Coordinates of C-alpha atoms in Angstrom, one line a residue:
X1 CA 0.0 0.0 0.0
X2 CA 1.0 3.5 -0.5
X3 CA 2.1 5.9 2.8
X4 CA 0.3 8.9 3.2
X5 CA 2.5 12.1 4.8
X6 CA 0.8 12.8 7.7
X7 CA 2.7 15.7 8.0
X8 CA 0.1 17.2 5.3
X9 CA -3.1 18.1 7.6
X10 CA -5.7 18.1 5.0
X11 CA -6.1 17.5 1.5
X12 CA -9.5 18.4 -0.6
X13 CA -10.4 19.5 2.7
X14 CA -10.7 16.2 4.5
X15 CA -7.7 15.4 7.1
X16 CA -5.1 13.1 6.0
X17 CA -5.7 10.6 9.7
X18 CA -9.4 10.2 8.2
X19 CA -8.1 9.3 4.4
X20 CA -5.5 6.8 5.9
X21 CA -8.4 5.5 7.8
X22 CA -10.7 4.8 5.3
X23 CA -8.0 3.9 2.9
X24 CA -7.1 0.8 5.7
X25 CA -10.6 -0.2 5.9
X26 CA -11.6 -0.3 2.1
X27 CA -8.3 -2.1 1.5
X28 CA -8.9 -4.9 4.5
X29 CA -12.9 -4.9 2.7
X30 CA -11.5 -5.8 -0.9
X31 CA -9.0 -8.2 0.2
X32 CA -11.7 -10.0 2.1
X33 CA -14.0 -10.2 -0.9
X34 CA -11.2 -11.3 -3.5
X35 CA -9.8 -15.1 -2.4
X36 CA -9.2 -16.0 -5.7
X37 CA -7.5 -13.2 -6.6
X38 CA -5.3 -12.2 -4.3
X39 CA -4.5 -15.8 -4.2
X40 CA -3.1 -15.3 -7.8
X41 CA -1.8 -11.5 -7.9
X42 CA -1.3 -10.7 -4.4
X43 CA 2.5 -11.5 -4.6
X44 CA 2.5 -10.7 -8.3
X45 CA 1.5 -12.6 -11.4
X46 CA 4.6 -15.0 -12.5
X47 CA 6.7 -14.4 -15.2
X48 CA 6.1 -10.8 -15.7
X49 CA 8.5 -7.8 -14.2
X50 CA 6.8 -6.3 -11.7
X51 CA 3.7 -8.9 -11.5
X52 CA 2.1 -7.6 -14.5
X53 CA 1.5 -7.6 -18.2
X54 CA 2.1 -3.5 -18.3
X55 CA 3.6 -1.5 -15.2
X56 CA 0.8 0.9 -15.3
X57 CA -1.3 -2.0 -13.8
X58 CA 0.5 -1.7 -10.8
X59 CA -0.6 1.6 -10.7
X60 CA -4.4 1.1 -9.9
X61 CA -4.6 2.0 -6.1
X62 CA -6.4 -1.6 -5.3
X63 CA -4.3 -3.9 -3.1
X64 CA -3.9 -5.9 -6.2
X65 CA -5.1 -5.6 -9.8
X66 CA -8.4 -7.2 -10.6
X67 CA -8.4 -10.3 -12.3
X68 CA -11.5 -10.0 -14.7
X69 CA -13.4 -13.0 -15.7
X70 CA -15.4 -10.8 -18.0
X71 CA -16.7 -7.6 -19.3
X72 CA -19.9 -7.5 -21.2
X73 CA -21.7 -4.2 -21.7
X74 CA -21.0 -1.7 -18.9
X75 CA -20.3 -4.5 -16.7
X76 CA -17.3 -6.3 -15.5
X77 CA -17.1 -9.6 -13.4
X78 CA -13.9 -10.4 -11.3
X79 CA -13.0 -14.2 -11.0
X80 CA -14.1 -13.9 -7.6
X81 CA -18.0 -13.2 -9.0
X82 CA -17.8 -9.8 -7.8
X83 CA -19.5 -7.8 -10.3
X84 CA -18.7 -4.0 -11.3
X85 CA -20.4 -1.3 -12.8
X86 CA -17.7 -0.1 -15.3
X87 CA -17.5 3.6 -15.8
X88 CA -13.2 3.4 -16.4
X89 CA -14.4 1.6 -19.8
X90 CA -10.5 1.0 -20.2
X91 CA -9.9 4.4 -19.6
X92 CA -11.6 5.3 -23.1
X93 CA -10.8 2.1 -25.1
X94 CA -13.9 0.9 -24.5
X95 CA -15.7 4.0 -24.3
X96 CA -18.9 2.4 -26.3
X97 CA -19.0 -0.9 -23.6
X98 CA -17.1 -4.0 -23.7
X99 CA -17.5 -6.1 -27.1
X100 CA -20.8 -4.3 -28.8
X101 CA -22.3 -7.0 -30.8
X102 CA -21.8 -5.3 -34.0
X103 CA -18.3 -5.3 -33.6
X104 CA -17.5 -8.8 -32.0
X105 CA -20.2 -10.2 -35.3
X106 CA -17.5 -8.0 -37.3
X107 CA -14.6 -9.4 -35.4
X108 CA -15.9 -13.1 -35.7
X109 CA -16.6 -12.4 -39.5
X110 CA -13.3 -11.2 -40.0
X111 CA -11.5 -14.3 -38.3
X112 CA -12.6 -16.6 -40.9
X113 CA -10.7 -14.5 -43.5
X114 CA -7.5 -13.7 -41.8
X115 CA -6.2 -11.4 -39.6
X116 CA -3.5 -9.5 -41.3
X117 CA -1.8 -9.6 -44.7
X118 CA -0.4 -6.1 -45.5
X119 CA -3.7 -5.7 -47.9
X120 CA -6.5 -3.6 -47.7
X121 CA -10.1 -5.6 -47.3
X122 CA -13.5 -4.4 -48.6
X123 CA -14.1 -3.1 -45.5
X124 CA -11.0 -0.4 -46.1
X125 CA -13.6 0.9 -49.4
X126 CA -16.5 1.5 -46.8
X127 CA -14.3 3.4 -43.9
X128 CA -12.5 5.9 -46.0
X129 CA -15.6 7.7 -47.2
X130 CA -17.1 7.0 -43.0
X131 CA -13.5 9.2 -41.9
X132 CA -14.4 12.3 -44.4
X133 CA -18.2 12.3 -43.8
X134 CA -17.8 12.0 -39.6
X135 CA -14.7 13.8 -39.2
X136 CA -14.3 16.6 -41.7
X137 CA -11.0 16.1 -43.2
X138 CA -10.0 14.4 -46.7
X139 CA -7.3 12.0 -46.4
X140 CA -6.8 9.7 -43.8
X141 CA -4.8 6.8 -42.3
X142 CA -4.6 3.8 -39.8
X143 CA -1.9 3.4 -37.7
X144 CA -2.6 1.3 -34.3
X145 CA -2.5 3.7 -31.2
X146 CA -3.0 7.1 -31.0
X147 CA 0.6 7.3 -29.7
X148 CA 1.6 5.6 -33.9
X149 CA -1.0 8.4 -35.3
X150 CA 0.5 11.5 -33.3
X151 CA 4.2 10.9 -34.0
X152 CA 3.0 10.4 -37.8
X153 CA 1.1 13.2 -37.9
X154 CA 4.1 15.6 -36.3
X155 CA 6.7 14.2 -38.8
X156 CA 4.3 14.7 -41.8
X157 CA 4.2 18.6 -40.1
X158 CA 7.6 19.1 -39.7
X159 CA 8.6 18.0 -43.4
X160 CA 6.0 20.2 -44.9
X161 CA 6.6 23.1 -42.7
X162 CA 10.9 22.5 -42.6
X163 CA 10.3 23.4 -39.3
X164 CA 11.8 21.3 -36.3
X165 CA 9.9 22.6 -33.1
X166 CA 6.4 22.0 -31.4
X167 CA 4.5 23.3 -29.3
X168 CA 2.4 21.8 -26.6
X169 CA 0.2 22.5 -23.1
X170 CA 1.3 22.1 -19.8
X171 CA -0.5 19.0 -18.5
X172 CA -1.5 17.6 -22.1
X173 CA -1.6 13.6 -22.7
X174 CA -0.7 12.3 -26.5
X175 CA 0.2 8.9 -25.4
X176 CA 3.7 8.3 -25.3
X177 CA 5.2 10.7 -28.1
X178 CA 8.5 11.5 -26.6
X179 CA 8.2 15.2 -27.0
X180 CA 5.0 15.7 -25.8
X181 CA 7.2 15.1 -22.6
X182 CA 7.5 18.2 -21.2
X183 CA 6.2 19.7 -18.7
X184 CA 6.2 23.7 -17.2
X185 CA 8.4 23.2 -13.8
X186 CA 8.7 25.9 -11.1
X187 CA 7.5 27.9 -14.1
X188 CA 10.1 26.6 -16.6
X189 CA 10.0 24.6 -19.3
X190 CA 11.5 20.8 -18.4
X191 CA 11.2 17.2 -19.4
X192 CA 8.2 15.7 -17.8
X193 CA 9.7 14.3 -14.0
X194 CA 9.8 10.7 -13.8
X195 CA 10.8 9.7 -17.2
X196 CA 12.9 6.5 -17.7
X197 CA 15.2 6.9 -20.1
X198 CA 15.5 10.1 -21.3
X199 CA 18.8 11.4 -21.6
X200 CA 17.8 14.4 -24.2
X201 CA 16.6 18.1 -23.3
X202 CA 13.0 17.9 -25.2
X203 CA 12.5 21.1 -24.7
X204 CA 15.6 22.0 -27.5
X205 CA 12.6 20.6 -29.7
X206 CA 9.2 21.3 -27.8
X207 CA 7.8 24.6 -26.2
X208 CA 5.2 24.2 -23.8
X209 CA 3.1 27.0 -22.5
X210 CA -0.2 27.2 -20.1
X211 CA -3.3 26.0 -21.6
X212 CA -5.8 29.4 -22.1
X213 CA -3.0 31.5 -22.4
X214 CA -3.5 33.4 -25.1
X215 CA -0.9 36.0 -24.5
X216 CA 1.8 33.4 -24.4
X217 CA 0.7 31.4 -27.5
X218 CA 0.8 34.7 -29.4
X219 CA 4.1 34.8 -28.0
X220 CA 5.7 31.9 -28.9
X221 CA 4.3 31.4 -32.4
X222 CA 5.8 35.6 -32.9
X223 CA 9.1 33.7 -34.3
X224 CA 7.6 31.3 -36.9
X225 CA 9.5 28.6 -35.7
X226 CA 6.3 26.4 -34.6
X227 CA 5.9 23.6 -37.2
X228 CA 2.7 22.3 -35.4
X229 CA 0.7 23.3 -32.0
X230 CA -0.9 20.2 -30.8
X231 CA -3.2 20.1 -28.1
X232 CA -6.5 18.1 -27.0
X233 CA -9.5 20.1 -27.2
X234 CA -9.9 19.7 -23.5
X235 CA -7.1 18.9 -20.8
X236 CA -8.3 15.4 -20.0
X237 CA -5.9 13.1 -18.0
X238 CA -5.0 15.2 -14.9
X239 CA -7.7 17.2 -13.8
X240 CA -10.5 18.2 -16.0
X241 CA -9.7 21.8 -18.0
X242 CA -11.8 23.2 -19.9
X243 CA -11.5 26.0 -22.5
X244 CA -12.2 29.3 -21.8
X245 CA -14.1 31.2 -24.1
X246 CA -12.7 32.2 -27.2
X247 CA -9.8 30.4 -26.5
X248 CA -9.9 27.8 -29.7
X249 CA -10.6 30.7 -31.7
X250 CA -7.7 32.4 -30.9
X251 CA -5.1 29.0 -31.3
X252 CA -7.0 28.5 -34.8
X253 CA -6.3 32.4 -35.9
X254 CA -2.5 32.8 -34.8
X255 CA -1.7 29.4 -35.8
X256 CA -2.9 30.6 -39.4
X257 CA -0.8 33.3 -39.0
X258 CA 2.3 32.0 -38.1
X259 CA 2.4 29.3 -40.5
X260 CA 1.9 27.0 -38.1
X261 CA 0.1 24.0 -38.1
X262 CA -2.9 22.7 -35.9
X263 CA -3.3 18.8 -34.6
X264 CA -6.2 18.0 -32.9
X265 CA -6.0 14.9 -31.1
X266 CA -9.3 13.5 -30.0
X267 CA -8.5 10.3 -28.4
X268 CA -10.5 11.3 -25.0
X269 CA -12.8 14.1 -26.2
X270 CA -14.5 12.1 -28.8
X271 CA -17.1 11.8 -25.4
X272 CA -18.6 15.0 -27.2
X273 CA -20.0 13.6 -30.2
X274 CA -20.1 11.5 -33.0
X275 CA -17.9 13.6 -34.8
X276 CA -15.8 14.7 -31.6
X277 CA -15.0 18.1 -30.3
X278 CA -14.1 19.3 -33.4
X279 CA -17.4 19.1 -35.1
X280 CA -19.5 19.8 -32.2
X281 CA -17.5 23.0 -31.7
X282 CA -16.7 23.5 -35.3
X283 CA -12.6 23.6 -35.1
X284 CA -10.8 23.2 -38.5
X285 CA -7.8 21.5 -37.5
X286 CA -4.7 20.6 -40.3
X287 CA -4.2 17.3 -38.7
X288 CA -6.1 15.0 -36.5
X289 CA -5.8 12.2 -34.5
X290 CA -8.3 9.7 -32.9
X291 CA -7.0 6.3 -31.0
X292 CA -8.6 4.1 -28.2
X293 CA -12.9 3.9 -29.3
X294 CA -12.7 3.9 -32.8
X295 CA -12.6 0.6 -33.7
X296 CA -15.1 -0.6 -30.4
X297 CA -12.1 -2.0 -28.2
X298 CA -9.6 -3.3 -31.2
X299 CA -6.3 -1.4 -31.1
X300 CA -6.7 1.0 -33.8
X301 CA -6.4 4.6 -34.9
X302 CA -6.7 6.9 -37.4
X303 CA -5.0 10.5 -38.7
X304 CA -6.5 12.7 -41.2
X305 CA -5.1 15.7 -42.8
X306 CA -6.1 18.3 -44.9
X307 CA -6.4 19.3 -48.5
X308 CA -3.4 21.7 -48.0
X309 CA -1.2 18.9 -46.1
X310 CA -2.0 16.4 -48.1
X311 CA -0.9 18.4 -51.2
X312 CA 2.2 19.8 -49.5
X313 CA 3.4 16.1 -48.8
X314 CA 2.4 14.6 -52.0
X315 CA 4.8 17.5 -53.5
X316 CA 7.8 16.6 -50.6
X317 CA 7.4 12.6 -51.5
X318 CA 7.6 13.6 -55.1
X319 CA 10.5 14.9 -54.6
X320 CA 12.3 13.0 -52.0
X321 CA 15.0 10.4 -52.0
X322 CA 13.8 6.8 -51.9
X323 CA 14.1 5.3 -48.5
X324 CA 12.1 4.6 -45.8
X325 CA 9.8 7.4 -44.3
X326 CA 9.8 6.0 -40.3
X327 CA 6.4 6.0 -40.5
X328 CA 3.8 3.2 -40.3
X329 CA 4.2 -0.8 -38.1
X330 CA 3.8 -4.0 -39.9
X331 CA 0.1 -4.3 -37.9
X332 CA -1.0 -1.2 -38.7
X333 CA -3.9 -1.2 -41.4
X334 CA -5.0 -4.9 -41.1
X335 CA -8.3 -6.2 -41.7
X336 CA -9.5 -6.9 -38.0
X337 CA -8.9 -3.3 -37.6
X338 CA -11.0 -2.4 -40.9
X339 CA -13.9 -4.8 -39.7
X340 CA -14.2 -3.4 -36.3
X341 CA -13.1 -0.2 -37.2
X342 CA -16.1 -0.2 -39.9
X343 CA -18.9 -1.7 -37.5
X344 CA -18.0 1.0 -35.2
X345 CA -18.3 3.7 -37.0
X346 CA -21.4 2.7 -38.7
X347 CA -22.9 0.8 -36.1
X348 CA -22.1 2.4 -32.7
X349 CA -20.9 5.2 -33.0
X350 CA -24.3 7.0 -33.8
X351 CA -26.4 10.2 -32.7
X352 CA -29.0 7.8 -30.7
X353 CA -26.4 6.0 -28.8
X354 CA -24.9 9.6 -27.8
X355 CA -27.9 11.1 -27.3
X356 CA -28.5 8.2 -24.4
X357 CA -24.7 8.8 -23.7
X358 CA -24.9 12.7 -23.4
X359 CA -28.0 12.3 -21.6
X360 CA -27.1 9.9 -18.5
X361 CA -23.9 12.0 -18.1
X362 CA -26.1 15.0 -17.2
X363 CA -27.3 13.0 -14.9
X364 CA -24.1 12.1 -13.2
X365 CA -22.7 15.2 -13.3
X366 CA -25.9 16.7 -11.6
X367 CA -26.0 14.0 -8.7
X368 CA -22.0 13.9 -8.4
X369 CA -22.4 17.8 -7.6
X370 CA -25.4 17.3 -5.1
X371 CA -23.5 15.3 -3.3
X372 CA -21.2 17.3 -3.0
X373 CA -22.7 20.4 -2.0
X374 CA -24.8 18.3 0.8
X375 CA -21.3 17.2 2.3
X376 CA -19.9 21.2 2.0
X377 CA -16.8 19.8 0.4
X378 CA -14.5 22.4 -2.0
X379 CA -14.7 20.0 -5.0
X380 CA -16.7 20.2 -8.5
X381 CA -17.6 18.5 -11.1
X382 CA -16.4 18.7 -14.6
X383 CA -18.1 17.3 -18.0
X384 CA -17.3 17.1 -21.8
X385 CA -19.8 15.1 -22.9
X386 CA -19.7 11.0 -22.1
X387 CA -16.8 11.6 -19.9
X388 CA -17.4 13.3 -16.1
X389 CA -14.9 13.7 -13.7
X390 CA -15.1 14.9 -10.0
X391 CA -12.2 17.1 -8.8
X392 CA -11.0 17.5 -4.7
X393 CA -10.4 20.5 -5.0
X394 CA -12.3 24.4 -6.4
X395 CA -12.8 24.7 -10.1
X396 CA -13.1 25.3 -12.6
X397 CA -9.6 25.1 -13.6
X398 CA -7.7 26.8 -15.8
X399 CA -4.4 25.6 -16.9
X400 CA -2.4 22.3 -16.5
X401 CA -0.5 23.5 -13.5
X402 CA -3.6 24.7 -11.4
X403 CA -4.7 20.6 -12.4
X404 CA -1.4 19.1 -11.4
X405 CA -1.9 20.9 -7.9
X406 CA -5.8 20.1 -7.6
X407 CA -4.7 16.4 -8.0
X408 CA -5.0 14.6 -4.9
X409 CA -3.9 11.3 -5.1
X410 CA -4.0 9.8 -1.8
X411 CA -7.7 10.7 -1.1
X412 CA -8.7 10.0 -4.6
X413 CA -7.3 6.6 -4.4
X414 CA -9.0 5.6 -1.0
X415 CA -12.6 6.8 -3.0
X416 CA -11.6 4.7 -5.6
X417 CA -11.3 1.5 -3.8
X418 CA -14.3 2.3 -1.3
X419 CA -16.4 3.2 -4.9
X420 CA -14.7 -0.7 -6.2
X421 CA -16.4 -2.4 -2.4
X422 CA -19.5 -0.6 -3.6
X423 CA -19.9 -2.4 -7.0
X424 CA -18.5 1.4 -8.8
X425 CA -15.1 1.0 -11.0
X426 CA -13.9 4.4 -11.9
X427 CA -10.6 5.2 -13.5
X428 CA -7.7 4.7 -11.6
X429 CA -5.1 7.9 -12.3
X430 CA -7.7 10.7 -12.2
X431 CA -11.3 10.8 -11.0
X432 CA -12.9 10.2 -14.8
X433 CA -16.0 7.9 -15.3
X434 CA -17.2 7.6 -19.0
X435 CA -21.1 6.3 -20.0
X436 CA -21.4 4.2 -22.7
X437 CA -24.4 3.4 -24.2
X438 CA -24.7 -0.2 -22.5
X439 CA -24.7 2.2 -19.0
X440 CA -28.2 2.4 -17.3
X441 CA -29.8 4.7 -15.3
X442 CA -29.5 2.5 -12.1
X443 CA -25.9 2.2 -12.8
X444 CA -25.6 5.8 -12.9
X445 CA -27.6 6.0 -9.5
X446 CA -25.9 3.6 -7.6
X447 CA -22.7 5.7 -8.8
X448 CA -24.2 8.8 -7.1
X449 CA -25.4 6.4 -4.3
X450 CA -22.0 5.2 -4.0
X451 CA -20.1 8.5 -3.9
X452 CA -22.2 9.8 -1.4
X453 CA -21.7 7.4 1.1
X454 CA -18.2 7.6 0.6
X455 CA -18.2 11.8 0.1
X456 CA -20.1 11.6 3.4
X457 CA -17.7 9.3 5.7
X458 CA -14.9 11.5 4.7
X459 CA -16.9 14.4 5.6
X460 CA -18.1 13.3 8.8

């Protein structure tokens, strides 16, 4: 288990004694209810470094990971029979609920005819024309994580532009794209702390300024060095940020001004809408990316670009030396993407299912801050779309440093596991719950149900 410094008094408002406390209790609570498990994972699972598949598991602030039996829906069964109402969803990957049937018929279908040969299928014919009528742009590719799509889309940005640098937003997530690694510390640009590894200075290559600083990003696009700004539409994997008025305007205009191009990457926002952020809010990005959802659970994702980057890179391949662009994976662009990829997109990804999405979400967010208020605790509640996420601390935010010190992870992982002994899975880094269109309304109530028991032992 993690140690709490008791030195702190109070975090989020509640005393660190009483968030040890219930941290104890809700850890003794899911031991007790987990045999089978902790017989398996308590001391690791064998054969892997560190007792898991991916060191991020450890992460998760259970005593051990869950060992799921399996997820159907919004639903998730442990092999001890306990059963979960999922609102992590894999953290977005299964933002539209575990196996929708038309993707697992398009998955079985696709089995018979292979998995991958380094071909396009006939699905490939369909999902083209699906990427330009949901998401705006004219070209597109498949790459298979949004981490693949991002560093494509940057190189394709810095050949067109000839520029090297990039610019990013203090507290922005783009998977693990080594320069998005940066991080504004004691007010100064550094790599991100914690990085294993890294023995270059990212920010010779990457500036990173304040999210909803307009001021600044005028500033640092003045020198037309930029190649490409890229930026989620909303701060999504700390705390919650959303933007401030105007803001999107301004980063589309200067951008245009500067030469400078604009990547949108979508990965979590797509909670908005069918057709993301970006169409909801109509931004015109040069480039954007969309990973995890998009092909209902199957590792996939796509990057589109322009009519004006598309015709700027046709004219630099033209022209380049053969040789081998260090862009695209063997896997990337196989049929079980194409087939899950198209039954999402056609199937699942639809105006009704959001519109049920969209709808419970409201819900959440209005009981999440009832709660709240009842128990007279400084939190709030933040929303785009599907994806909700209560914060310990005063909002709304602004930028990704006021996030970084809202984020209180000691008290938010004792509510995590005392929401886990009460049937509720949330996400496991930050306070985020998503609703997919298997969620019910009695799911989302015994969510609110859950949380305030919890909300109102710690604020006893």
């Amino acid at each position: 288990m993690h140690t709490i410094d008791h030195s702190k008094t109070s975090v989020g408002g509640i005393s660190a004694a009483r968030i040890a406390d219930l941290r104890e209790t809700e850890a003794e609570a899911f031991r007790k209810a987990r045999p089978k498990s902790a017989a398996k994972a308590d001391n690791g699972l064998p054969g892997f470094f560190g007792g898991v598949p991916m060191h991020w598991m450890n992460d998760w602030p259970t005593p051990f990971p869950i060992l799921v039996d399996s997820a159907r829906g919004a639903i998730i069964t442990d092999i001890d029979g306990n059963r979960l109402d999922d609102f992590c969803l894999g953290d977005t990957g299964s933002m539209f609920g575990h196996s929708p049937p038309p993707v697992a018929r398009g998955i079985r279908r696709q089995a018979g005819h292979g998995l991958t040969y380094m071909l396009p299928s006939e699905d490939a014919v369909a999902i083209g024309p699906l990427l330009q009528q949901r998401f705006g742009l004219p070209f597109w590719q498949i790459a298979t994580t949004a981490t693949d799509a991002n560093r494509f889309a940057l190189r394709v940005a810095r050949t067109i532009t000839g520029r090297e640098k990039i610019l990013v937003f203090n507290g922005c997530h783009h998977g693990s794209v080594d320069e998005t690694m940066v991080r504004l510390v004691g007010g100064r640009p550094a790599n991100r702390p914690g990085l294993a590894g890294e023995f270059r200075d990212l920010t010779r290559t990457t500036d990173v300024i304040e999210f909803n600083d307009v001021p600044a990003l005028e500033a640092v696009l003045r020198n037309k060095d930029i190649a490409c700004v890229i930026t989620e539409p909303v701060l999504t994997n700390s705390c919650m940020v959303l933007p401030e008025p105007g803001f999107h305007d301004a980063l589309r205009r200067l951008t245009r001004a500067t030469g400078t191009l604009l990547l949108i990457d979508e990965t979590h926002t797509i909670s908005t809408g069918p057709g993301g952020y970006t169409r909801k809010h109509g931004l015109q990005p040069d480039l954007f990316v969309l990973g995890k959802p998009i092909a209902g659970g199957v590792p996939a994702s796509v990057w589109g670009m322009s009519e004006d980057v598309a015709s700027r890179y046709t004219h630099y391949i033209s022209a380049k030396e053969p040789g081998y662009s260090g862009m695209g994976t063997t896997l990337s662009a196989n049929p079980l993407q194409f087939a899950a990829m198209r039954a999402t997109l056609e199937e699942v990804m639809t105006e009704e299912n959001y519109d049920h999405m969209d709808h419970l979400a409201r819900r959440l967010d209005a009981g999440l801050t009832a709660v709240i208020d009842r128990c007279r605790l400084p939190w709030h509640v933040a929303r785009v779309g599907a994806r909700v996420e209560f914060i310990c601390a005063p909002g709304p935010l602004r930028n990704g440093g006021e996030a970084e010190t809202a984020h209180a992870p000691e008290l938010e992982a004792a509510i995590h596991v005392a929401l886990v002994n009460r049937g509720v899975l949330i996400a496991p880094f930050h306070n985020m719950m998503l609703i997919s269109p298997a969620t019910s309304a009695t799911q989302v109530n015994r969510l609110i149900t859950a949380f305030g028991a919890v909300a109102a032992r710690l604020a006893a």
